Short mmCIF file of N, CA, C and O in Angstrom, two decimals:
data_model
loop_
_atom_site.label_atom_id
_atom_site.label_comp_id
_atom_site.label_asym_id
_atom_site.label_seq_id
_atom_site.Cartn_x
_atom_site.Cartn_y
_atom_site.Cartn_z
N UNK A 1023 13.62 16.35 -3.58
CA UNK A 1023 12.60 16.94 -4.27
C UNK A 1023 12.47 18.45 -3.36
O UNK A 1023 12.82 18.84 -2.38
N UNK A 1024 12.26 19.45 -4.16
CA UNK A 1024 12.07 20.81 -3.39
C UNK A 1024 10.91 21.12 -3.02
O UNK A 1024 10.09 19.86 -3.31
N UNK A 1025 10.32 22.09 -1.98
CA UNK A 1025 9.39 21.83 -1.41
C UNK A 1025 8.24 22.20 -2.42
O UNK A 1025 7.12 21.50 -2.25
N UNK A 1026 8.20 23.01 -3.43
CA UNK A 1026 7.27 23.22 -4.41
C UNK A 1026 7.12 21.56 -5.24
O UNK A 1026 5.67 21.36 -5.20
N UNK A 1027 8.10 21.07 -5.61
CA UNK A 1027 7.84 19.72 -6.17
C UNK A 1027 7.12 18.80 -5.48
O UNK A 1027 6.22 18.00 -5.67
N UNK A 1028 7.76 18.65 -3.70
CA UNK A 1028 7.03 17.90 -3.20
C UNK A 1028 5.53 17.95 -3.06
O UNK A 1028 4.86 17.19 -2.58
N UNK A 1029 5.08 19.31 -2.87
CA UNK A 1029 3.91 19.74 -2.59
C UNK A 1029 2.94 19.21 -3.55
O UNK A 1029 1.69 18.89 -3.61
N UNK A 1030 3.50 19.45 -4.91
CA UNK A 1030 2.73 19.09 -6.24
C UNK A 1030 2.30 17.47 -6.26
O UNK A 1030 1.48 17.31 -6.53
N UNK A 1031 3.55 16.83 -6.37
CA UNK A 1031 3.64 15.44 -6.33
C UNK A 1031 2.87 14.79 -5.42
O UNK A 1031 2.39 13.71 -5.53
N UNK A 1032 3.05 15.22 -3.93
CA UNK A 1032 2.35 14.74 -3.07
C UNK A 1032 0.59 14.69 -2.85
O UNK A 1032 0.05 13.84 -2.65
N UNK A 1033 0.47 15.86 -3.50
CA UNK A 1033 -1.03 16.42 -2.92
C UNK A 1033 -1.83 15.21 -3.57
O UNK A 1033 -3.01 14.99 -2.77
N UNK A 1034 -1.64 14.48 -4.72
CA UNK A 1034 -2.73 13.60 -5.36
C UNK A 1034 -2.73 12.28 -4.50
O UNK A 1034 -3.72 11.68 -4.20
N UNK A 1035 -1.60 12.12 -3.72
CA UNK A 1035 -1.31 10.95 -2.88
C UNK A 1035 -2.02 11.22 -1.38
O UNK A 1035 -2.94 10.23 -1.04
N UNK A 1036 -1.73 12.32 -0.96
CA UNK A 1036 -2.35 12.41 -0.17
C UNK A 1036 -3.94 13.14 0.23
O UNK A 1036 -4.53 12.65 1.11
N UNK A 1037 -4.37 13.78 -0.72
CA UNK A 1037 -5.71 14.36 -0.99
C UNK A 1037 -6.74 13.20 -1.27
O UNK A 1037 -7.69 12.92 -0.73
N UNK A 1038 -6.57 12.35 -2.39
CA UNK A 1038 -7.27 11.53 -3.17
C UNK A 1038 -6.95 9.94 -2.95
O UNK A 1038 -7.82 9.02 -2.68
N UNK A 1039 -5.56 9.79 -2.40
CA UNK A 1039 -5.11 8.50 -2.58
C UNK A 1039 -5.09 7.73 -1.33
O UNK A 1039 -4.68 6.61 -1.04
N UNK A 1040 -5.35 8.51 -0.02
CA UNK A 1040 -5.49 7.86 1.03
C UNK A 1040 -4.10 7.58 1.66
O UNK A 1040 -4.09 7.26 3.10
N UNK A 1041 -3.03 8.13 0.97
CA UNK A 1041 -1.60 8.05 1.82
C UNK A 1041 -1.59 9.13 2.84
O UNK A 1041 -2.10 10.28 2.42
N UNK A 1042 -0.68 9.02 3.82
CA UNK A 1042 -1.03 9.82 4.92
C UNK A 1042 0.67 10.15 5.16
O UNK A 1042 1.51 8.99 5.21
N UNK A 1043 0.89 11.21 5.48
CA UNK A 1043 2.37 11.81 5.98
C UNK A 1043 2.59 11.09 7.48
O UNK A 1043 1.57 11.22 8.32
N UNK A 1044 3.84 10.43 7.73
CA UNK A 1044 4.02 10.21 9.15
C UNK A 1044 4.59 11.25 10.04
O UNK A 1044 5.32 12.07 9.40
N UNK A 1045 4.03 11.11 11.37
CA UNK A 1045 4.34 12.45 12.19
C UNK A 1045 5.92 12.09 12.59
O UNK A 1045 6.60 13.03 12.92
N UNK A 1046 6.38 10.97 12.90
CA UNK A 1046 7.58 10.57 13.43
C UNK A 1046 8.94 10.58 12.53
O UNK A 1046 10.14 10.62 12.82
N UNK A 1047 8.36 10.82 11.22
CA UNK A 1047 9.70 10.71 10.25
C UNK A 1047 9.23 11.12 8.72
O UNK A 1047 7.95 11.05 8.58
N UNK A 1048 10.12 11.62 7.60
CA UNK A 1048 9.70 11.86 6.52
C UNK A 1048 9.13 10.52 5.83
O UNK A 1048 10.39 10.15 5.16
N UNK A 1049 7.93 10.10 5.70
CA UNK A 1049 7.52 9.11 5.11
C UNK A 1049 6.15 9.15 4.66
O UNK A 1049 5.34 9.99 5.42
N UNK A 1050 5.47 8.11 3.94
CA UNK A 1050 4.45 8.29 3.79
C UNK A 1050 3.94 6.72 3.95
O UNK A 1050 4.46 5.74 3.91
N UNK A 1051 2.30 6.42 4.37
CA UNK A 1051 2.28 5.27 4.67
C UNK A 1051 0.74 5.04 4.40
O UNK A 1051 -0.32 6.13 4.12
N UNK A 1052 0.27 3.95 3.84
CA UNK A 1052 -1.23 3.42 3.53
C UNK A 1052 -1.42 2.16 3.84
O UNK A 1052 -0.43 1.20 3.79
N UNK A 1053 -2.86 1.93 4.56
CA UNK A 1053 -3.13 0.70 4.84
C UNK A 1053 -4.18 -0.06 3.49
O UNK A 1053 -4.89 1.04 3.42
N UNK A 1054 -3.79 -1.22 3.32
CA UNK A 1054 -4.85 -1.71 2.29
C UNK A 1054 -5.73 -2.80 2.88
O UNK A 1054 -4.91 -3.76 3.79
N UNK A 1055 -6.58 -3.25 2.30
CA UNK A 1055 -7.66 -4.10 2.92
C UNK A 1055 -7.95 -4.92 1.49
O UNK A 1055 -8.89 -4.36 0.92
N UNK A 1056 -7.93 -6.53 1.71
CA UNK A 1056 -8.05 -7.27 0.49
C UNK A 1056 -9.33 -8.38 1.13
O UNK A 1056 -9.44 -8.67 1.94
N UNK A 1057 -9.81 -9.00 -0.23
CA UNK A 1057 -10.91 -9.83 0.51
C UNK A 1057 -10.43 -11.12 1.09
O UNK A 1057 -10.96 -11.53 1.85
N UNK A 1058 -9.17 -11.38 0.93
CA UNK A 1058 -8.43 -12.57 1.53
C UNK A 1058 -6.82 -12.77 1.11
O UNK A 1058 -6.70 -11.70 0.63
N UNK A 1059 -6.58 -13.46 2.27
CA UNK A 1059 -4.86 -13.56 1.86
C UNK A 1059 -4.46 -13.90 0.72
O UNK A 1059 -3.43 -13.13 0.04
N UNK A 1060 -5.10 -14.76 -0.37
CA UNK A 1060 -4.43 -14.84 -1.81
C UNK A 1060 -4.44 -13.48 -2.37
O UNK A 1060 -3.49 -12.95 -3.13
N UNK A 1061 -5.63 -12.57 -2.21
CA UNK A 1061 -5.67 -11.13 -3.07
C UNK A 1061 -4.41 -10.19 -2.26
O UNK A 1061 -3.87 -9.66 -3.18
N UNK A 1062 -4.10 -10.41 -1.06
CA UNK A 1062 -3.26 -9.31 -0.26
C UNK A 1062 -1.99 -10.12 -0.94
O UNK A 1062 -0.98 -9.09 -1.50
N UNK A 1063 -1.82 -11.32 -1.15
CA UNK A 1063 -0.32 -11.96 -1.36
C UNK A 1063 0.02 -11.44 -3.00
O UNK A 1063 1.14 -11.35 -3.17
N UNK A 1064 -1.14 -11.74 -3.72
CA UNK A 1064 -1.00 -11.36 -5.24
C UNK A 1064 -0.44 -10.08 -5.25
O UNK A 1064 0.24 -9.53 -5.95
N UNK A 1065 -1.21 -9.24 -4.53
CA UNK A 1065 -0.88 -7.34 -4.55
C UNK A 1065 0.50 -7.28 -4.18
O UNK A 1065 1.43 -6.79 -4.87
N UNK A 1066 1.08 -7.96 -3.27
CA UNK A 1066 2.57 -7.70 -2.46
C UNK A 1066 3.32 -8.13 -3.74
O UNK A 1066 4.42 -7.60 -3.79
N UNK A 1067 3.22 -9.21 -4.48
CA UNK A 1067 3.85 -9.81 -5.46
C UNK A 1067 4.13 -9.07 -6.45
O UNK A 1067 5.15 -8.49 -7.22
N UNK A 1068 2.93 -8.29 -6.95
CA UNK A 1068 3.18 -7.39 -8.01
C UNK A 1068 4.03 -6.22 -7.57
O UNK A 1068 4.85 -5.40 -8.43
N UNK A 1069 3.74 -5.72 -6.42
CA UNK A 1069 4.44 -4.29 -5.69
C UNK A 1069 5.94 -4.84 -5.80
O UNK A 1069 6.93 -4.21 -5.99
N UNK A 1070 6.54 -5.99 -5.12
CA UNK A 1070 7.63 -6.16 -5.09
C UNK A 1070 8.16 -6.58 -6.68
O UNK A 1070 9.57 -6.29 -6.61
N UNK A 1071 7.57 -6.97 -7.47
CA UNK A 1071 8.51 -7.07 -8.98
C UNK A 1071 8.50 -5.74 -9.27
O UNK A 1071 9.57 -5.28 -10.07
N UNK A 1072 7.63 -5.10 -9.24
CA UNK A 1072 7.78 -3.12 -9.53
C UNK A 1072 9.21 -2.63 -8.69
O UNK A 1072 9.60 -2.04 -9.23
N UNK A 1073 8.98 -3.03 -7.44
CA UNK A 1073 9.85 -2.13 -6.63
C UNK A 1073 11.40 -2.96 -6.89
O UNK A 1073 12.55 -2.04 -6.74
N UNK A 1074 11.46 -4.23 -7.21
CA UNK A 1074 12.77 -4.70 -7.50
C UNK A 1074 13.24 -3.88 -8.84
O UNK A 1074 14.31 -3.79 -9.15
N UNK A 1075 12.22 -3.64 -10.02
CA UNK A 1075 12.72 -3.25 -11.08
C UNK A 1075 13.14 -1.68 -10.95
O UNK A 1075 14.26 -1.29 -11.68
N UNK A 1076 12.84 -1.13 -10.00
CA UNK A 1076 12.89 0.06 -9.28
C UNK A 1076 13.96 0.32 -8.65
O UNK A 1076 14.68 1.53 -8.50
N UNK A 1077 14.53 -0.56 -7.99
CA UNK A 1077 15.67 -0.77 -7.03
C UNK A 1077 15.14 0.23 -5.94
O UNK A 1077 15.85 1.13 -5.41
N UNK A 1078 14.05 0.03 -5.42
CA UNK A 1078 13.34 0.80 -4.59
C UNK A 1078 12.14 0.10 -3.28
O UNK A 1078 11.14 -0.23 -4.08
N UNK A 1079 12.62 -0.29 -2.36
CA UNK A 1079 11.80 -1.34 -1.61
C UNK A 1079 10.94 -0.77 -0.63
O UNK A 1079 11.57 0.04 0.19
N UNK A 1080 9.74 -1.20 -0.56
CA UNK A 1080 9.00 -0.50 0.51
C UNK A 1080 9.09 -1.20 1.78
O UNK A 1080 9.49 -2.28 1.88
N UNK A 1081 8.84 -0.74 2.99
CA UNK A 1081 8.56 -1.26 4.22
C UNK A 1081 7.21 -1.87 4.39
O UNK A 1081 6.03 -0.76 4.20
N UNK A 1082 6.99 -2.98 4.74
CA UNK A 1082 5.46 -3.25 4.75
C UNK A 1082 5.48 -4.41 5.81
O UNK A 1082 6.21 -5.10 6.39
N UNK A 1083 4.00 -4.61 6.06
CA UNK A 1083 3.61 -5.56 7.23
C UNK A 1083 2.25 -6.16 6.67
O UNK A 1083 1.31 -5.27 6.16
N UNK A 1084 2.19 -7.30 6.82
CA UNK A 1084 1.22 -8.17 6.16
C UNK A 1084 0.64 -9.06 7.41
O UNK A 1084 1.34 -9.87 7.72
N UNK A 1085 -0.76 -8.91 7.56
CA UNK A 1085 -1.57 -9.82 8.22
C UNK A 1085 -2.71 -10.09 7.60
O UNK A 1085 -3.55 -9.51 7.31
N UNK A 1086 -2.96 -11.57 7.24
CA UNK A 1086 -4.02 -12.05 6.20
C UNK A 1086 -4.38 -11.14 5.12
O UNK A 1086 -3.81 -11.43 4.38
N UNK A 1087 -5.75 -10.36 5.33
CA UNK A 1087 -6.20 -9.64 4.26
C UNK A 1087 -5.28 -8.40 4.30
O UNK A 1087 -6.00 -7.72 3.06
N UNK A 1088 -4.74 -7.90 5.38
CA UNK A 1088 -4.19 -6.23 5.28
C UNK A 1088 -2.81 -6.30 4.86
O UNK A 1088 -1.96 -7.09 5.63
N UNK A 1089 -2.37 -5.22 4.16
CA UNK A 1089 -0.98 -4.79 3.76
C UNK A 1089 -0.77 -3.48 4.23
O UNK A 1089 -1.56 -2.42 3.69
N UNK A 1090 -0.06 -3.09 5.08
CA UNK A 1090 0.42 -1.88 5.57
C UNK A 1090 1.88 -1.44 4.84
O UNK A 1090 2.59 -2.25 5.03
N UNK A 1091 1.85 -0.15 4.07
CA UNK A 1091 3.04 0.11 3.28
C UNK A 1091 3.37 1.56 3.81
O UNK A 1091 2.83 2.18 4.08
N UNK A 1092 5.06 1.40 4.38
CA UNK A 1092 5.58 2.84 4.52
C UNK A 1092 6.46 2.99 3.19
O UNK A 1092 7.13 2.01 3.13
N UNK A 1093 6.53 4.08 3.08
CA UNK A 1093 7.50 4.54 1.94
C UNK A 1093 8.22 5.53 2.45
O UNK A 1093 7.80 6.76 2.82
N UNK A 1094 9.77 5.78 2.02
CA UNK A 1094 10.68 6.73 2.40
C UNK A 1094 11.99 5.92 1.78
O UNK A 1094 12.18 5.30 1.64
N UNK A 1095 13.00 7.14 1.52
CA UNK A 1095 14.28 6.88 0.71
C UNK A 1095 15.29 7.08 1.75
O UNK A 1095 15.69 8.18 1.85
N UNK A 1096 16.21 5.91 1.92
CA UNK A 1096 16.84 6.23 2.89
C UNK A 1096 18.30 7.03 2.64
O UNK A 1096 18.74 7.50 3.28
N UNK A 1097 18.40 7.10 1.04
CA UNK A 1097 19.48 7.75 0.80
C UNK A 1097 19.48 9.16 1.22
O UNK A 1097 20.46 9.86 1.39
N UNK A 1098 18.23 9.75 1.11
CA UNK A 1098 17.92 10.99 1.32
C UNK A 1098 17.44 11.61 2.57
O UNK A 1098 17.16 12.65 2.76
N UNK A 1099 17.31 10.20 3.21
CA UNK A 1099 16.79 10.24 4.67
C UNK A 1099 15.55 11.14 4.77
O UNK A 1099 14.92 11.68 5.53
N UNK A 1100 14.53 10.77 3.61
CA UNK A 1100 12.96 11.15 3.48
C UNK A 1100 12.52 10.83 2.36
O UNK A 1100 12.94 9.98 1.59
N UNK A 1101 11.46 11.67 2.02
CA UNK A 1101 10.78 11.09 0.58
C UNK A 1101 11.32 12.07 -0.70
O UNK A 1101 11.91 12.96 -0.36
N UNK A 1102 11.36 11.15 -1.67
CA UNK A 1102 11.76 11.36 -2.87
C UNK A 1102 11.03 11.04 -4.02
O UNK A 1102 9.72 10.49 -3.87
N UNK A 1103 11.12 11.43 -5.15
CA UNK A 1103 10.15 10.94 -6.34
C UNK A 1103 10.12 9.35 -6.54
O UNK A 1103 9.13 9.00 -7.16
N UNK A 1104 11.12 8.82 -6.02
CA UNK A 1104 11.12 7.44 -6.36
C UNK A 1104 10.12 6.84 -5.32
O UNK A 1104 8.96 5.72 -5.69
N UNK A 1105 9.63 7.61 -4.32
CA UNK A 1105 8.59 7.22 -3.38
C UNK A 1105 7.31 7.43 -3.93
O UNK A 1105 6.28 6.59 -3.82
N UNK A 1106 7.09 8.89 -4.49
CA UNK A 1106 5.90 8.71 -5.20
C UNK A 1106 5.62 8.23 -6.35
O UNK A 1106 4.36 7.44 -6.51
N UNK A 1107 6.80 7.70 -7.07
CA UNK A 1107 6.35 6.87 -8.43
C UNK A 1107 5.95 5.40 -7.81
O UNK A 1107 5.07 4.74 -8.43
N UNK A 1108 6.59 4.82 -6.72
CA UNK A 1108 6.37 3.78 -6.25
C UNK A 1108 4.99 3.79 -5.62
O UNK A 1108 3.91 3.01 -5.90
N UNK A 1109 4.47 4.80 -5.00
CA UNK A 1109 3.23 4.94 -4.47
C UNK A 1109 1.98 5.00 -5.79
O UNK A 1109 1.27 4.22 -5.21
N UNK A 1110 2.22 5.51 -6.45
CA UNK A 1110 1.39 5.79 -7.79
C UNK A 1110 1.22 4.06 -8.20
O UNK A 1110 0.07 3.91 -8.56
N UNK A 1111 2.43 3.50 -8.44
CA UNK A 1111 2.12 2.03 -8.84
C UNK A 1111 1.75 1.25 -7.84
O UNK A 1111 0.46 0.34 -8.29
N UNK A 1112 1.94 1.44 -6.70
CA UNK A 1112 1.06 0.67 -5.60
C UNK A 1112 -0.53 1.09 -5.59
O UNK A 1112 -1.23 -0.04 -5.36
N UNK A 1113 -1.02 2.07 -5.78
CA UNK A 1113 -2.07 2.01 -5.88
C UNK A 1113 -3.07 1.64 -6.93
O UNK A 1113 -3.89 1.08 -6.91
N UNK A 1114 -1.88 1.71 -8.37
CA UNK A 1114 -2.64 1.08 -9.51
C UNK A 1114 -2.76 -0.55 -9.21
O UNK A 1114 -3.71 -1.24 -9.40
N UNK A 1115 -2.09 -1.18 -8.52
CA UNK A 1115 -1.72 -2.54 -8.68
C UNK A 1115 -2.89 -3.02 -7.52
O UNK A 1115 -3.70 -3.76 -7.33
N UNK A 1116 -3.13 -2.13 -6.34
CA UNK A 1116 -4.27 -2.31 -5.37
C UNK A 1116 -5.77 -2.16 -6.08
O UNK A 1116 -6.38 -3.07 -5.82
N UNK A 1117 -6.01 -1.36 -7.13
CA UNK A 1117 -7.01 -1.80 -7.56
C UNK A 1117 -7.25 -2.59 -8.38
O UNK A 1117 -8.58 -3.12 -8.52
N UNK A 1118 -6.30 -3.30 -9.01
CA UNK A 1118 -6.58 -4.65 -9.62
C UNK A 1118 -6.94 -5.68 -8.61
O UNK A 1118 -7.92 -6.66 -9.07
N UNK A 1119 -6.66 -5.89 -7.34
CA UNK A 1119 -6.26 -6.91 -6.54
C UNK A 1119 -8.02 -6.49 -5.69
O UNK A 1119 -8.57 -7.47 -5.10
N UNK A 1120 -8.10 -5.48 -5.31
CA UNK A 1120 -9.03 -4.80 -4.55
C UNK A 1120 -10.52 -5.20 -5.43
O UNK A 1120 -11.59 -5.77 -4.72
N UNK A 1121 -10.44 -4.88 -6.63
CA UNK A 1121 -11.74 -5.35 -7.30
C UNK A 1121 -11.93 -6.52 -7.41
O UNK A 1121 -13.30 -6.97 -8.09
N UNK A 1122 -11.17 -7.81 -6.97
CA UNK A 1122 -11.62 -9.01 -7.37
C UNK A 1122 -12.31 -9.30 -6.00
O UNK A 1122 -12.88 -10.59 -5.62
N UNK A 1123 -12.71 -8.39 -4.87
CA UNK A 1123 -13.46 -8.67 -3.80
C UNK A 1123 -14.86 -9.16 -3.89
O UNK A 1123 -15.34 -8.83 -4.92
#
């Protein structure tokens, strides 16, 4: 991503989407909280299926109803359009399972 593309594409995720840039590396991070483990696991399954289709996999951590996700592209040692596309899908998926609370 060029600096201009990066700014334009990341802005919606950072301003309204709750994603945050990580200070220690070129990555974005977001935490999600669900009603229970079943909702969290269903969300992770939906994300996993899309990630597999994209051949782009998140770093994530799950404890009961909480899921923490970090996105970065190892091939370019930082953020790419693939991270932005996956983050957008992740937010859409989260909306489906958080609304079940």
